[in-house]
Amino acid sequence: MKFKKVISALLLSIALFGGGFAHPQSVDAALSKKQAISIIKKEEQTPTSSQTDQISTTKYRKQKTTIKTKSIFNSQAGVLHSISTAKSGKKTQQLDEWVDLNSKRIYSIQDGKWQYDKLPDYLVKELNNLKNGKSLQKFNKSIYQEMSKKAKITSKNGTYTVKGTLKGQKMLDAMLRLMVSNKVNTSYLHKNFKFSKCTFVYTIKDQKIIDSKYALKATLAKSTQVTVKMRKSHFGQFDTLTLPDEVKNATPAPAN
């Protein structure tokens, strides 16, 4: 796997772990820390849709690349829409993409026209993991345990805030296990990737998560620094998201 594909796969896995944390569960009105963690990790009521805003910055020697991505995922329909803006030096590029799990296609616009390619197998599996929280729960078990120990909970006017940090190595180990299960070669990452602590903040109101934020820093091969900041919100507000007609009528992308 080429270097850029490795980074893309890792960033997607980071996003999926964020998705795996945000699953609301009804409990009693007054929340203890244990109940709040239960809301976060419970898988029975996986949100049917949500929005993710992510900023990732990669520094390699003197080159800095910043990618801002807004994505909306309707897990019921298996449809994802993302708009990314990448800035490297004086160059800026925007990418508008749709993903359809049913047809296993990824759509993008080229020269004003929509085209589609086959969705890579590892992305199919990663997105299916986002639909099926049980698989993420298996890999996140140790992470939830650490959250239970280190998270702090505060409340104000019926709104609860759960915040804390996770050990970088636990985050890395869990993500690598998930990527290996999807047949992504992670040997290079395991030897060369180092995580700092990951910070997290969840906002809970009316016994549901209304907002979650994550931030982490990592170093790859001592020469590349990666910073990721992510926010998940608007749970259940995109249940009607479907492919637009102009995307449905896309033509196959020409072979390279």
XYZ file of C-alpha atoms in Angstrom:
256
model
C 0.000 0.000 0.000
C 1.403 3.368 -0.976
C 2.192 5.942 1.715
C -0.849 8.143 0.946
C -3.192 5.151 1.037
C -1.772 4.102 4.396
C -2.393 7.574 5.842
C -5.923 7.671 4.329
C -6.770 4.272 5.800
C -5.479 5.328 9.213
C -7.401 8.619 9.209
C -10.578 6.783 8.213
C -10.048 4.314 11.048
C -9.668 7.228 13.470
C -12.979 8.588 12.215
C -14.633 5.204 12.611
C -13.482 4.920 16.192
C -15.135 8.255 16.817
C -18.278 6.846 15.260
C -18.020 3.793 17.447
C -18.009 5.890 20.621
C -21.236 7.801 20.016
C -24.194 5.532 20.755
C -26.948 6.859 23.069
C -28.774 4.685 25.614
C -31.606 5.740 27.945
C -30.856 5.642 31.687
C -32.091 7.368 34.811
C -32.266 11.176 34.784
C -29.361 11.841 37.179
C -26.212 10.497 35.567
C -23.266 9.005 37.376
C -19.964 8.590 35.536
C -20.704 4.882 35.116
C -24.069 5.637 33.494
C -22.524 8.282 31.240
C -19.895 5.820 30.005
C -22.704 3.325 29.426
C -24.424 5.843 27.150
C -21.197 6.269 25.191
C -20.399 2.604 24.689
C -23.826 1.001 24.376
C -24.423 -0.437 20.928
C -28.121 -1.277 20.921
C -29.182 2.187 19.804
C -26.598 3.107 17.204
C -27.464 6.495 15.652
C -29.128 6.064 12.281
C -27.238 9.072 10.902
C -24.750 11.712 12.005
C -22.375 14.448 10.864
C -18.595 14.414 11.264
C -16.357 17.466 10.940
C -12.664 16.624 10.825
C -9.450 18.596 10.406
C -6.257 16.630 9.800
C -2.848 18.246 9.438
C 0.164 16.365 8.115
C 3.675 17.811 8.321
C 6.468 16.136 6.383
C 9.781 17.950 6.606
C 8.892 21.485 5.482
C 5.661 20.541 3.721
C 2.324 20.973 5.511
C -0.987 19.618 4.247
C -4.297 20.437 5.908
C -7.492 18.577 5.022
C -10.879 19.774 6.257
C -13.714 17.301 5.758
C -17.428 17.481 6.454
C -19.211 14.174 6.058
C -22.768 12.956 6.585
C -23.545 9.273 6.947
C -26.983 7.619 6.760
C -26.314 4.121 8.072
C -29.816 2.879 7.232
C -29.381 3.622 3.534
C -25.630 2.960 3.499
C -24.993 6.398 1.964
C -22.182 8.808 2.841
C -21.543 12.303 1.460
C -18.271 14.107 2.128
C -16.770 17.399 1.006
C -13.051 17.850 1.629
C -10.746 20.801 1.097
C -7.029 20.061 0.980
C -4.449 22.840 1.234
C -0.755 22.271 0.672
C 1.421 25.355 0.345
C -0.322 27.700 -2.088
C -2.370 24.915 -3.668
C -5.972 24.249 -2.658
C -8.100 21.384 -3.932
C -11.705 20.463 -3.174
C -13.150 16.975 -3.423
C -16.883 16.204 -3.415
C -17.653 12.485 -2.972
C -20.623 10.191 -2.450
C -20.370 6.596 -1.295
C -23.086 3.981 -1.783
C -22.572 0.737 0.127
C -25.361 -1.051 -1.721
C -23.748 -0.650 -5.146
C -20.226 -0.552 -3.618
C -19.444 2.583 -5.591
C -17.624 5.818 -4.801
C -18.707 8.835 -6.834
C -16.733 12.019 -7.553
C -17.157 14.955 -9.865
C -14.593 15.447 -12.634
C -14.754 18.341 -15.120
C -18.303 19.085 -14.009
C -19.525 15.500 -14.495
C -20.155 12.758 -11.949
C -18.183 9.540 -12.345
C -17.918 6.416 -10.240
C -15.309 3.821 -9.324
C -15.582 0.561 -7.446
C -15.389 1.129 -3.700
C -12.196 -0.505 -2.338
C -12.886 -3.616 -0.261
C -11.271 -2.175 2.878
C -13.571 0.869 2.712
C -16.609 -1.373 2.308
C -15.610 -3.205 5.481
C -14.786 -0.010 7.389
C -18.158 1.561 6.531
C -19.991 -1.645 7.363
C -18.259 -1.484 10.738
C -19.747 1.971 11.167
C -23.184 0.467 10.496
C -22.581 -2.475 12.814
C -21.467 -1.133 16.182
C -20.947 -4.615 17.636
C -17.736 -5.127 15.689
C -16.374 -1.808 16.947
C -17.377 -2.676 20.505
C -15.151 -5.742 20.328
C -12.091 -3.707 19.356
C -12.880 -0.774 21.661
C -13.328 -2.818 24.852
C -9.980 -1.804 26.363
C -10.570 1.824 25.379
C -13.918 1.945 27.176
C -12.301 0.430 30.258
C -9.681 3.164 30.317
C -12.340 5.832 29.782
C -14.227 4.507 32.807
C -11.102 4.927 34.945
C -9.925 8.325 33.741
C -12.993 10.237 32.544
C -14.409 13.076 34.631
C -18.053 14.122 34.549
C -19.559 17.520 35.332
C -23.104 18.843 34.967
C -24.834 22.179 34.514
C -28.545 22.785 33.983
C -29.190 19.186 32.999
C -26.299 19.006 30.520
C -23.457 16.600 31.310
C -19.883 16.842 30.081
C -17.612 13.808 30.089
C -13.957 14.503 29.335
C -10.579 12.893 29.694
C -7.611 11.390 27.872
C -6.724 7.996 26.437
C -3.273 6.489 26.124
C -2.021 6.802 22.586
C -0.749 3.228 22.483
C -4.191 1.814 23.365
C -5.742 3.846 20.555
C -3.099 2.661 18.098
C -3.315 -1.003 19.100
C -7.105 -1.046 18.805
C -7.086 0.663 15.405
C -4.411 -1.642 14.056
C -6.454 -4.675 15.112
C -9.444 -3.268 13.247
C -7.378 -2.545 10.143
C -5.785 -6.003 10.207
C -9.245 -7.571 10.336
C -9.980 -5.666 7.134
C -6.824 -7.072 5.522
C -4.910 -3.780 5.569
C -1.168 -4.349 5.972
C -0.289 -2.587 9.225
C 3.241 -3.879 9.875
C 4.820 -0.584 8.800
C 2.455 1.447 10.982
C 3.003 -0.787 13.989
C 6.762 -0.277 13.810
C 6.798 3.416 12.962
C 3.626 5.087 14.279
C 3.615 6.729 17.724
C 0.528 8.321 19.268
C 0.372 11.021 21.894
C -2.599 11.060 24.256
C -6.042 11.376 22.704
C -8.377 13.876 24.381
C -12.134 13.428 24.278
C -15.175 15.485 25.305
C -18.778 14.251 25.195
C -21.848 16.391 25.804
C -24.937 14.530 27.043
C -28.424 15.975 27.418
C -31.776 14.268 27.925
C -29.871 10.986 28.255
C -28.441 11.250 24.718
C -25.123 12.341 23.255
C -25.577 15.623 21.410
C -21.945 16.362 20.658
C -18.558 14.634 20.847
C -15.069 15.936 20.181
C -11.698 14.199 19.834
C -8.143 15.356 19.267
C -4.878 13.477 18.908
C -1.341 13.859 17.637
C 0.917 11.206 16.154
C 4.342 10.798 14.569
C 5.118 8.486 11.667
C 8.698 7.352 11.044
C 9.988 10.305 13.142
C 9.569 12.618 10.136
C 5.808 12.998 9.646
C 3.561 14.603 12.261
C -0.194 14.055 12.074
C -2.785 16.054 14.037
C -6.470 15.149 13.946
C -9.387 17.088 15.429
C -12.880 15.700 14.998
C -16.423 16.542 16.060
C -19.511 14.357 15.716
C -23.002 15.835 16.008
C -26.541 15.983 14.557
C -27.291 12.391 15.469
C -30.354 11.050 13.676
C -30.890 14.242 11.654
C -29.918 12.858 8.227
C -32.115 9.765 8.057
C -33.507 10.863 4.686
C -30.102 11.250 3.007
C -30.027 9.528 -0.414
C -27.979 9.806 -3.600
C -29.064 12.804 -5.738
C -30.358 11.965 -9.219
C -27.326 13.552 -10.893
C -25.077 11.217 -8.901
C -27.216 8.180 -9.639
C -26.788 8.940 -13.363
C -22.985 9.048 -13.141
C -20.884 7.270 -15.749
C -17.992 4.864 -15.072
C -14.661 6.604 -14.551
C -12.181 5.961 -17.372
C -9.556 3.337 -16.670
C -6.111 4.716 -15.844
